Each structure stands twice: as C-alpha cells, then as structure tokens.
Amino acid sequence: MNTEPSSCLVIEDSVAGVTAGNAAEMEVIAVPSIPKQVDKLSSASEVVNSLLDLQPEKWGLPQFEDWIEGTLPIEPWYIGGPVIKGFGRGSKVLGIPTANLSAESFSDILSEHTSGVYFGWAALSTRGIYKMVMNIGWNPYFANTEKTIEPWLLHEFDEDFYGEELRLAIIGYIKPEANFPSLESLIARIHEDGRIAEKALDLPLYAAYRDSPYLTNPLPESNS
C-alpha cells in the first residue's frame, strides 16, 4: 500500500486480527463476530456492535452517505407469526405495549441479524398496516438470557390482540442496542426511537414498502 502503518485502519472480527493490527501499530476497529469475545477485543482502538455502526469520519475517512434522518436503509427482510405474550414488561413496566413474536420460531434469523433498534411496517390480520419500531437483542437493562424480537406498533389500540397474525417488513436501522442507567432513561430513548421511526417512515424511500405484497396480501384471520 506504500503508506505508513499509523495511517492504516484495520477492521477485524477476531482476537488474532486485533492483536496483529496492534502489533503493526495500526488503528484497529473490532467488530466482534462472537459476543462473548468483546472483553478480549478491548485492546482495539474502538469496538463497534456491527458494521452498521461503523463511522469512518471518526478516522478521517469520507462519511457514509446512506444515512437519512438518523436512519440507515437496509436490505428488507420479512417475518411473521402469531403475537405472543412476552415478559409483561412492555405495558406494565415501560408503558409501551409490544407485539412480541416467538424467538424460537426465528432463531436462525436472530442469529443472522445484529442486535439493535430497527423499524418498518407491521400488518395485523384484522386491523390494518401500521408504522413500527422494534428491538432485537438481549435488552441489557433487564439482563435477558435469550435474544428476542420486540416490535412496538406506533398506534394506540383499545385491546390486546394476542394470537393475531402479525407480519413485519423490517427496512431500516436506527442504532445499536444499549444499556441505560435508569428505567426513565430507557423509556425516554424508546420514545425517541419511536419518533425517529415515525418521521422516517414518511420518507418516500421507506413509505413505498407499506404496499409490500407480504403485508398487503390477505392475511389469515386470528383463531382467538
């Protein structure tokens, strides 16, 4: 490359790669491929949750130009299933009712997608299509032992709809999952994420997915 090592930026996912970058006296960003290795990568200049969170401008490189209104468009993915009861924290503790899907049914998908806050559109079999923001991850504030999918439909419903078929089109990313010093700060951040998603979904880029066939094709009615 004909450049000084100190002018090089290494992006690595392994302990050996981070060690090699440090030994070469290069700047190193670690993107852990195995969550339990995070502590072992602390010698890196920076550790980020995923490549979605990489900010090249922090290292004197051109800024990514695909962020829009605090959101990052992603390759859409679609999942669906009956709404299940979760931990009971959404309504009772946070005042934010979530429409949870079974983590067991989507274990493969959960392993593929990094933890964080996403958004998109949600369709309910008997009610319609709504804006949605969702968390994927372990909810560090509550110290979950399993990775979960917790969508929040940005609409006030008069009643629960457990068992109803829910379909999701996930089309954008907001931020990595984080811990919070207090319940109040967690609630405030969830509402801020909701406002970001609400505004972003009015943009033509995201609004177009509201008419996705996965959401608009007839949905099976609830058996409940």
PDB file of C-alpha atoms in Angstrom:
ATOM      1  CA  MET A   1       0.000   0.000   0.000  1.00  0.00           C
ATOM      2  CA  ASN A   2       3.086   2.210   0.221  1.00  0.00           C
ATOM      3  CA  THR A   3       1.857   4.028   3.339  1.00  0.00           C
ATOM      4  CA  GLU A   4       2.829   4.305   6.962  1.00  0.00           C
ATOM      5  CA  PRO A   5       1.192   1.731   9.316  1.00  0.00           C
ATOM      6  CA  SER A   6      -0.019   4.565  11.546  1.00  0.00           C
ATOM      7  CA  SER A   7      -2.099   5.819   8.597  1.00  0.00           C
ATOM      8  CA  CYS A   8      -3.856   2.458   8.186  1.00  0.00           C
ATOM      9  CA  LEU A   9      -7.206   1.473   9.663  1.00  0.00           C
ATOM     10  CA  VAL A  10      -7.823  -2.221  10.290  1.00  0.00           C
ATOM     11  CA  ILE A  11     -11.343  -3.622  10.682  1.00  0.00           C
ATOM     12  CA  GLU A  12     -11.261  -7.039  12.337  1.00  0.00           C
ATOM     13  CA  ASP A  13     -13.648  -9.515  13.975  1.00  0.00           C
ATOM     14  CA  SER A  14     -11.169 -11.801  15.693  1.00  0.00           C
ATOM     15  CA  VAL A  15      -8.781 -11.603  18.631  1.00  0.00           C
ATOM     16  CA  ALA A  16      -5.870 -12.647  16.394  1.00  0.00           C
ATOM     17  CA  GLY A  17      -6.708  -9.937  13.856  1.00  0.00           C
ATOM     18  CA  VAL A  18      -6.877  -7.217  16.503  1.00  0.00           C
ATOM     19  CA  THR A  19      -3.594  -8.422  18.011  1.00  0.00           C
ATOM     20  CA  ALA A  20      -1.932  -8.348  14.572  1.00  0.00           C
ATOM     21  CA  GLY A  21      -3.215  -4.842  13.820  1.00  0.00           C
ATOM     22  CA  ASN A  22      -1.922  -3.570  17.146  1.00  0.00           C
ATOM     23  CA  ALA A  23       1.445  -5.245  16.611  1.00  0.00           C
ATOM     24  CA  ALA A  24       1.708  -3.460  13.258  1.00  0.00           C
ATOM     25  CA  GLU A  25       0.975  -0.165  15.060  1.00  0.00           C
ATOM     26  CA  MET A  26      -2.180   0.429  13.025  1.00  0.00           C
ATOM     27  CA  GLU A  27      -5.521   1.795  14.222  1.00  0.00           C
ATOM     28  CA  VAL A  28      -7.905  -1.112  14.803  1.00  0.00           C
ATOM     29  CA  ILE A  29     -11.705  -1.270  14.868  1.00  0.00           C
ATOM     30  CA  ALA A  30     -13.071  -4.515  16.275  1.00  0.00           C
ATOM     31  CA  VAL A  31     -16.451  -5.869  15.159  1.00  0.00           C
ATOM     32  CA  PRO A  32     -16.939  -8.964  17.341  1.00  0.00           C
ATOM     33  CA  SER A  33     -18.324 -11.958  15.495  1.00  0.00           C
ATOM     34  CA  ILE A  34     -18.832 -13.726  18.841  1.00  0.00           C
ATOM     35  CA  PRO A  35     -20.464 -11.606  21.582  1.00  0.00           C
ATOM     36  CA  LYS A  36     -18.534 -13.308  24.379  1.00  0.00           C
ATOM     37  CA  GLN A  37     -15.244 -12.163  22.816  1.00  0.00           C
ATOM     38  CA  VAL A  38     -15.952  -8.468  23.370  1.00  0.00           C
ATOM     39  CA  ASP A  39     -13.780  -8.261  26.504  1.00  0.00           C
ATOM     40  CA  LYS A  40     -10.896  -9.904  24.659  1.00  0.00           C
ATOM     41  CA  LEU A  41     -11.017  -7.198  21.986  1.00  0.00           C
ATOM     42  CA  SER A  42     -10.643  -4.270  24.370  1.00  0.00           C
ATOM     43  CA  SER A  43      -7.149  -3.545  23.053  1.00  0.00           C
ATOM     44  CA  ALA A  44      -8.690  -2.296  19.793  1.00  0.00           C
ATOM     45  CA  SER A  45      -8.917   1.449  19.193  1.00  0.00           C
ATOM     46  CA  GLU A  46     -12.709   1.056  19.050  1.00  0.00           C
ATOM     47  CA  VAL A  47     -15.201  -1.790  19.396  1.00  0.00           C
ATOM     48  CA  VAL A  48     -18.478  -1.438  17.464  1.00  0.00           C
ATOM     49  CA  ASN A  49     -21.591  -3.562  17.643  1.00  0.00           C
ATOM     50  CA  SER A  50     -21.666  -4.273  13.901  1.00  0.00           C
ATOM     51  CA  LEU A  51     -20.597  -2.843  10.555  1.00  0.00           C
ATOM     52  CA  LEU A  52     -23.889  -0.917  10.592  1.00  0.00           C
ATOM     53  CA  ASP A  53     -22.352   1.226  13.337  1.00  0.00           C
ATOM     54  CA  LEU A  54     -19.053   1.943  11.600  1.00  0.00           C
ATOM     55  CA  GLN A  55     -18.376   5.704  11.361  1.00  0.00           C
ATOM     56  CA  PRO A  56     -15.416   6.230   9.007  1.00  0.00           C
ATOM     57  CA  GLU A  57     -15.485  10.007   9.522  1.00  0.00           C
ATOM     58  CA  LYS A  58     -14.145   9.431  13.041  1.00  0.00           C
ATOM     59  CA  TRP A  59     -10.940   8.226  11.397  1.00  0.00           C
ATOM     60  CA  GLY A  60     -10.520  10.920   8.775  1.00  0.00           C
ATOM     61  CA  LEU A  61     -12.283   8.949   6.047  1.00  0.00           C
ATOM     62  CA  PRO A  62     -15.303  10.051   3.957  1.00  0.00           C
ATOM     63  CA  GLN A  63     -18.607   9.741   5.789  1.00  0.00           C
ATOM     64  CA  PHE A  64     -21.094   7.146   4.590  1.00  0.00           C
ATOM     65  CA  GLU A  65     -23.783   8.898   2.570  1.00  0.00           C
ATOM     66  CA  ASP A  66     -26.628   6.423   3.000  1.00  0.00           C
ATOM     67  CA  TRP A  67     -27.819   7.598   6.451  1.00  0.00           C
ATOM     68  CA  ILE A  68     -31.115   9.509   6.194  1.00  0.00           C
ATOM     69  CA  GLU A  69     -32.753  11.434   9.055  1.00  0.00           C
ATOM     70  CA  GLY A  70     -30.809   9.398  11.614  1.00  0.00           C
ATOM     71  CA  THR A  71     -31.701   6.088   9.972  1.00  0.00           C
ATOM     72  CA  LEU A  72     -29.893   3.613   7.753  1.00  0.00           C
ATOM     73  CA  PRO A  73     -31.774   1.842   4.933  1.00  0.00           C
ATOM     74  CA  ILE A  74     -31.090  -1.887   4.984  1.00  0.00           C
ATOM     75  CA  GLU A  75     -31.871  -4.810   2.727  1.00  0.00           C
ATOM     76  CA  PRO A  76     -35.514  -5.508   3.691  1.00  0.00           C
ATOM     77  CA  TRP A  77     -36.390  -8.696   5.492  1.00  0.00           C
ATOM     78  CA  TYR A  78     -39.806 -10.084   6.323  1.00  0.00           C
ATOM     79  CA  ILE A  79     -41.068 -12.191   9.197  1.00  0.00           C
ATOM     80  CA  GLY A  80     -44.442 -13.042  10.642  1.00  0.00           C
ATOM     81  CA  GLY A  81     -46.351 -15.149  13.117  1.00  0.00           C
ATOM     82  CA  PRO A  82     -48.920 -15.011  15.904  1.00  0.00           C
ATOM     83  CA  VAL A  83     -48.492 -12.349  18.581  1.00  0.00           C
ATOM     84  CA  ILE A  84     -47.422 -13.933  21.878  1.00  0.00           C
ATOM     85  CA  LYS A  85     -47.245 -12.741  25.450  1.00  0.00           C
ATOM     86  CA  GLY A  86     -43.735 -11.605  26.355  1.00  0.00           C
ATOM     87  CA  PHE A  87     -42.222 -10.789  29.728  1.00  0.00           C
ATOM     88  CA  GLY A  88     -45.083  -8.447  30.619  1.00  0.00           C
ATOM     89  CA  ARG A  89     -42.658  -5.531  30.846  1.00  0.00           C
ATOM     90  CA  GLY A  90     -43.916  -3.544  27.862  1.00  0.00           C
ATOM     91  CA  SER A  91     -47.239  -2.364  29.227  1.00  0.00           C
ATOM     92  CA  LYS A  92     -46.687  -2.834  32.956  1.00  0.00           C
ATOM     93  CA  VAL A  93     -43.139  -1.505  33.409  1.00  0.00           C
ATOM     94  CA  LEU A  94     -42.413   0.659  30.384  1.00  0.00           C
ATOM     95  CA  GLY A  95     -45.901   1.756  29.415  1.00  0.00           C
ATOM     96  CA  ILE A  96     -45.020   0.685  25.865  1.00  0.00           C
ATOM     97  CA  PRO A  97     -47.021  -2.372  24.733  1.00  0.00           C
ATOM     98  CA  THR A  98     -45.017  -4.583  22.393  1.00  0.00           C
ATOM     99  CA  ALA A  99     -46.379  -7.191  19.983  1.00  0.00           C
ATOM    100  CA  ASN A 100     -43.895  -9.988  20.577  1.00  0.00           C
ATOM    101  CA  LEU A 101     -43.092 -12.824  18.205  1.00  0.00           C
ATOM    102  CA  SER A 102     -41.753 -16.205  19.252  1.00  0.00           C
ATOM    103  CA  ALA A 103     -37.945 -16.117  19.391  1.00  0.00           C
ATOM    104  CA  GLU A 104     -37.857 -19.908  18.972  1.00  0.00           C
ATOM    105  CA  SER A 105     -39.534 -19.619  15.579  1.00  0.00           C
ATOM    106  CA  PHE A 106     -36.895 -17.196  14.315  1.00  0.00           C
ATOM    107  CA  SER A 107     -33.689 -18.436  15.911  1.00  0.00           C
ATOM    108  CA  ASP A 108     -31.886 -18.593  12.558  1.00  0.00           C
ATOM    109  CA  ILE A 109     -32.932 -15.056  11.648  1.00  0.00           C
ATOM    110  CA  LEU A 110     -31.979 -13.750  15.080  1.00  0.00           C
ATOM    111  CA  SER A 111     -28.501 -15.212  14.731  1.00  0.00           C
ATOM    112  CA  GLU A 112     -28.054 -13.506  11.346  1.00  0.00           C
ATOM    113  CA  HIS A 113     -29.091 -10.003  12.386  1.00  0.00           C
ATOM    114  CA  THR A 114     -27.130  -7.889  14.791  1.00  0.00           C
ATOM    115  CA  SER A 115     -28.812  -6.641  17.938  1.00  0.00           C
ATOM    116  CA  GLY A 116     -30.144  -3.116  17.715  1.00  0.00           C
ATOM    117  CA  VAL A 117     -33.151  -0.930  17.018  1.00  0.00           C
ATOM    118  CA  TYR A 118     -34.860  -1.374  13.644  1.00  0.00           C
ATOM    119  CA  PHE A 119     -38.064  -0.072  12.093  1.00  0.00           C
ATOM    120  CA  GLY A 120     -40.517  -0.703   9.299  1.00  0.00           C
ATOM    121  CA  TRP A 121     -44.140  -1.644   8.710  1.00  0.00           C
ATOM    122  CA  ALA A 122     -46.413  -4.067  10.564  1.00  0.00           C
ATOM    123  CA  ALA A 123     -49.633  -5.697   9.337  1.00  0.00           C
ATOM    124  CA  LEU A 124     -52.243  -7.251  11.616  1.00  0.00           C
ATOM    125  CA  SER A 125     -54.664  -9.756  10.123  1.00  0.00           C
ATOM    126  CA  THR A 126     -57.880  -7.962  11.120  1.00  0.00           C
ATOM    127  CA  ARG A 127     -56.758  -4.372  11.735  1.00  0.00           C
ATOM    128  CA  GLY A 128     -54.502  -2.932   9.061  1.00  0.00           C
ATOM    129  CA  ILE A 129     -50.937  -1.731   8.498  1.00  0.00           C
ATOM    130  CA  TYR A 130     -49.037   0.410  10.996  1.00  0.00           C
ATOM    131  CA  LYS A 131     -45.669   2.057  11.488  1.00  0.00           C
ATOM    132  CA  MET A 132     -43.372   0.004  13.698  1.00  0.00           C
ATOM    133  CA  VAL A 133     -40.105   0.252  15.617  1.00  0.00           C
ATOM    134  CA  MET A 134     -38.516  -2.827  17.154  1.00  0.00           C
ATOM    135  CA  ASN A 135     -35.678  -4.043  19.302  1.00  0.00           C
ATOM    136  CA  ILE A 136     -33.674  -7.161  18.534  1.00  0.00           C
ATOM    137  CA  GLY A 137     -31.345  -8.340  21.247  1.00  0.00           C
ATOM    138  CA  TRP A 138     -30.905  -9.167  24.909  1.00  0.00           C
ATOM    139  CA  ASN A 139     -32.274  -5.977  26.497  1.00  0.00           C
ATOM    140  CA  PRO A 140     -29.214  -5.417  28.713  1.00  0.00           C
ATOM    141  CA  TYR A 141     -31.160  -3.283  31.203  1.00  0.00           C
ATOM    142  CA  PHE A 142     -33.297  -6.335  32.003  1.00  0.00           C
ATOM    143  CA  ALA A 143     -30.414  -8.815  31.516  1.00  0.00           C
ATOM    144  CA  ASN A 144     -32.311 -11.180  29.232  1.00  0.00           C
ATOM    145  CA  THR A 145     -30.787 -14.607  28.782  1.00  0.00           C
ATOM    146  CA  GLU A 146     -32.179 -15.019  25.262  1.00  0.00           C
ATOM    147  CA  LYS A 147     -32.282 -12.828  22.175  1.00  0.00           C
ATOM    148  CA  THR A 148     -35.786 -11.523  21.479  1.00  0.00           C
ATOM    149  CA  ILE A 149     -37.842  -9.701  18.848  1.00  0.00           C
ATOM    150  CA  GLU A 150     -39.979  -6.960  20.378  1.00  0.00           C
ATOM    151  CA  PRO A 151     -41.903  -4.779  17.890  1.00  0.00           C
ATOM    152  CA  TRP A 152     -43.763  -1.686  19.060  1.00  0.00           C
ATOM    153  CA  LEU A 153     -46.601  -0.747  16.723  1.00  0.00           C
ATOM    154  CA  LEU A 154     -46.838   3.046  16.705  1.00  0.00           C
ATOM    155  CA  HIS A 155     -50.589   3.161  17.238  1.00  0.00           C
ATOM    156  CA  GLU A 156     -52.860   3.148  20.268  1.00  0.00           C
ATOM    157  CA  PHE A 157     -55.011   0.017  20.384  1.00  0.00           C
ATOM    158  CA  ASP A 158     -58.080  -0.322  22.583  1.00  0.00           C
ATOM    159  CA  GLU A 159     -57.478  -4.001  23.313  1.00  0.00           C
ATOM    160  CA  ASP A 160     -54.859  -6.754  23.249  1.00  0.00           C
ATOM    161  CA  PHE A 161     -54.527  -8.895  20.141  1.00  0.00           C
ATOM    162  CA  TYR A 162     -52.647 -11.972  21.358  1.00  0.00           C
ATOM    163  CA  GLY A 163     -52.795 -14.787  18.821  1.00  0.00           C
ATOM    164  CA  GLU A 164     -53.466 -12.487  15.884  1.00  0.00           C
ATOM    165  CA  GLU A 165     -51.254 -12.929  12.838  1.00  0.00           C
ATOM    166  CA  LEU A 166     -48.570 -10.230  12.626  1.00  0.00           C
ATOM    167  CA  ARG A 167     -46.359  -9.603   9.623  1.00  0.00           C
ATOM    168  CA  LEU A 168     -43.325  -7.330   9.699  1.00  0.00           C
ATOM    169  CA  ALA A 169     -41.336  -5.635   6.946  1.00  0.00           C
ATOM    170  CA  ILE A 170     -38.054  -4.511   8.510  1.00  0.00           C
ATOM    171  CA  ILE A 171     -36.490  -1.876   6.270  1.00  0.00           C
ATOM    172  CA  GLY A 172     -34.256   0.399   8.348  1.00  0.00           C
ATOM    173  CA  TYR A 173     -31.814   0.577  11.257  1.00  0.00           C
ATOM    174  CA  ILE A 174     -31.510   3.269  13.930  1.00  0.00           C
ATOM    175  CA  LYS A 175     -28.860   2.340  16.472  1.00  0.00           C
ATOM    176  CA  PRO A 176     -27.145  -0.484  18.373  1.00  0.00           C
ATOM    177  CA  GLU A 177     -28.723  -1.978  21.449  1.00  0.00           C
ATOM    178  CA  ALA A 178     -27.538  -0.222  24.617  1.00  0.00           C
ATOM    179  CA  ASN A 179     -27.815  -0.363  28.374  1.00  0.00           C
ATOM    180  CA  PHE A 180     -29.215   2.525  30.414  1.00  0.00           C
ATOM    181  CA  PRO A 181     -28.513   3.861  33.907  1.00  0.00           C
ATOM    182  CA  SER A 182     -32.207   4.129  34.798  1.00  0.00           C
ATOM    183  CA  LEU A 183     -35.649   2.979  33.750  1.00  0.00           C
ATOM    184  CA  GLU A 184     -36.557   6.580  32.953  1.00  0.00           C
ATOM    185  CA  SER A 185     -33.661   6.973  30.521  1.00  0.00           C
ATOM    186  CA  LEU A 186     -34.589   3.674  28.835  1.00  0.00           C
ATOM    187  CA  ILE A 187     -38.201   4.785  28.383  1.00  0.00           C
ATOM    188  CA  ALA A 188     -37.104   8.173  27.040  1.00  0.00           C
ATOM    189  CA  ARG A 189     -34.833   6.518  24.469  1.00  0.00           C
ATOM    190  CA  ILE A 190     -37.564   4.112  23.321  1.00  0.00           C
ATOM    191  CA  HIS A 191     -39.892   7.048  22.721  1.00  0.00           C
ATOM    192  CA  GLU A 192     -37.137   8.882  20.857  1.00  0.00           C
ATOM    193  CA  ASP A 193     -36.617   5.822  18.651  1.00  0.00           C
ATOM    194  CA  GLY A 194     -40.354   5.805  18.026  1.00  0.00           C
ATOM    195  CA  ARG A 195     -40.272   9.448  16.923  1.00  0.00           C
ATOM    196  CA  ILE A 196     -37.331   8.780  14.607  1.00  0.00           C
ATOM    197  CA  ALA A 197     -39.124   5.817  13.021  1.00  0.00           C
ATOM    198  CA  GLU A 198     -42.420   7.702  12.754  1.00  0.00           C
ATOM    199  CA  LYS A 199     -40.771  10.545  10.847  1.00  0.00           C
ATOM    200  CA  ALA A 200     -38.549   8.360   8.676  1.00  0.00           C
ATOM    201  CA  LEU A 201     -41.409   6.155   7.506  1.00  0.00           C
ATOM    202  CA  ASP A 202     -42.999   9.187   5.837  1.00  0.00           C
ATOM    203  CA  LEU A 203     -39.990   9.463   3.513  1.00  0.00           C
ATOM    204  CA  PRO A 204     -40.710   8.044   0.024  1.00  0.00           C
ATOM    205  CA  LEU A 205     -37.808   5.588   0.322  1.00  0.00           C
ATOM    206  CA  TYR A 206     -39.435   3.894   3.318  1.00  0.00           C
ATOM    207  CA  ALA A 207     -43.107   4.684   2.661  1.00  0.00           C
ATOM    208  CA  ALA A 208     -43.039   2.600  -0.530  1.00  0.00           C
ATOM    209  CA  TYR A 209     -42.669  -0.605   1.495  1.00  0.00           C
ATOM    210  CA  ARG A 210     -46.086  -0.077   3.067  1.00  0.00           C
ATOM    211  CA  ASP A 211     -47.509  -1.586  -0.123  1.00  0.00           C
ATOM    212  CA  SER A 212     -45.273  -4.654   0.029  1.00  0.00           C
ATOM    213  CA  PRO A 213     -47.205  -7.758  -1.114  1.00  0.00           C
ATOM    214  CA  TYR A 214     -46.071  -9.524   2.048  1.00  0.00           C
ATOM    215  CA  LEU A 215     -48.097  -7.016   4.056  1.00  0.00           C
ATOM    216  CA  THR A 216     -50.975  -6.314   1.698  1.00  0.00           C
ATOM    217  CA  ASN A 217     -51.856  -9.824   0.535  1.00  0.00           C
ATOM    218  CA  PRO A 218     -54.779 -11.290   2.505  1.00  0.00           C
ATOM    219  CA  LEU A 219     -53.687 -12.279   5.989  1.00  0.00           C
ATOM    220  CA  PRO A 220     -55.126 -15.298   7.804  1.00  0.00           C
ATOM    221  CA  GLU A 221     -57.627 -14.250  10.446  1.00  0.00           C
ATOM    222  CA  SER A 222     -56.936 -14.902  14.107  1.00  0.00           C
ATOM    223  CA  ASN A 223     -58.215 -18.130  15.645  1.00  0.00           C
ATOM    224  CA  SER A 224     -58.633 -16.444  19.023  1.00  0.00           C
TER     225      SER A 224
END
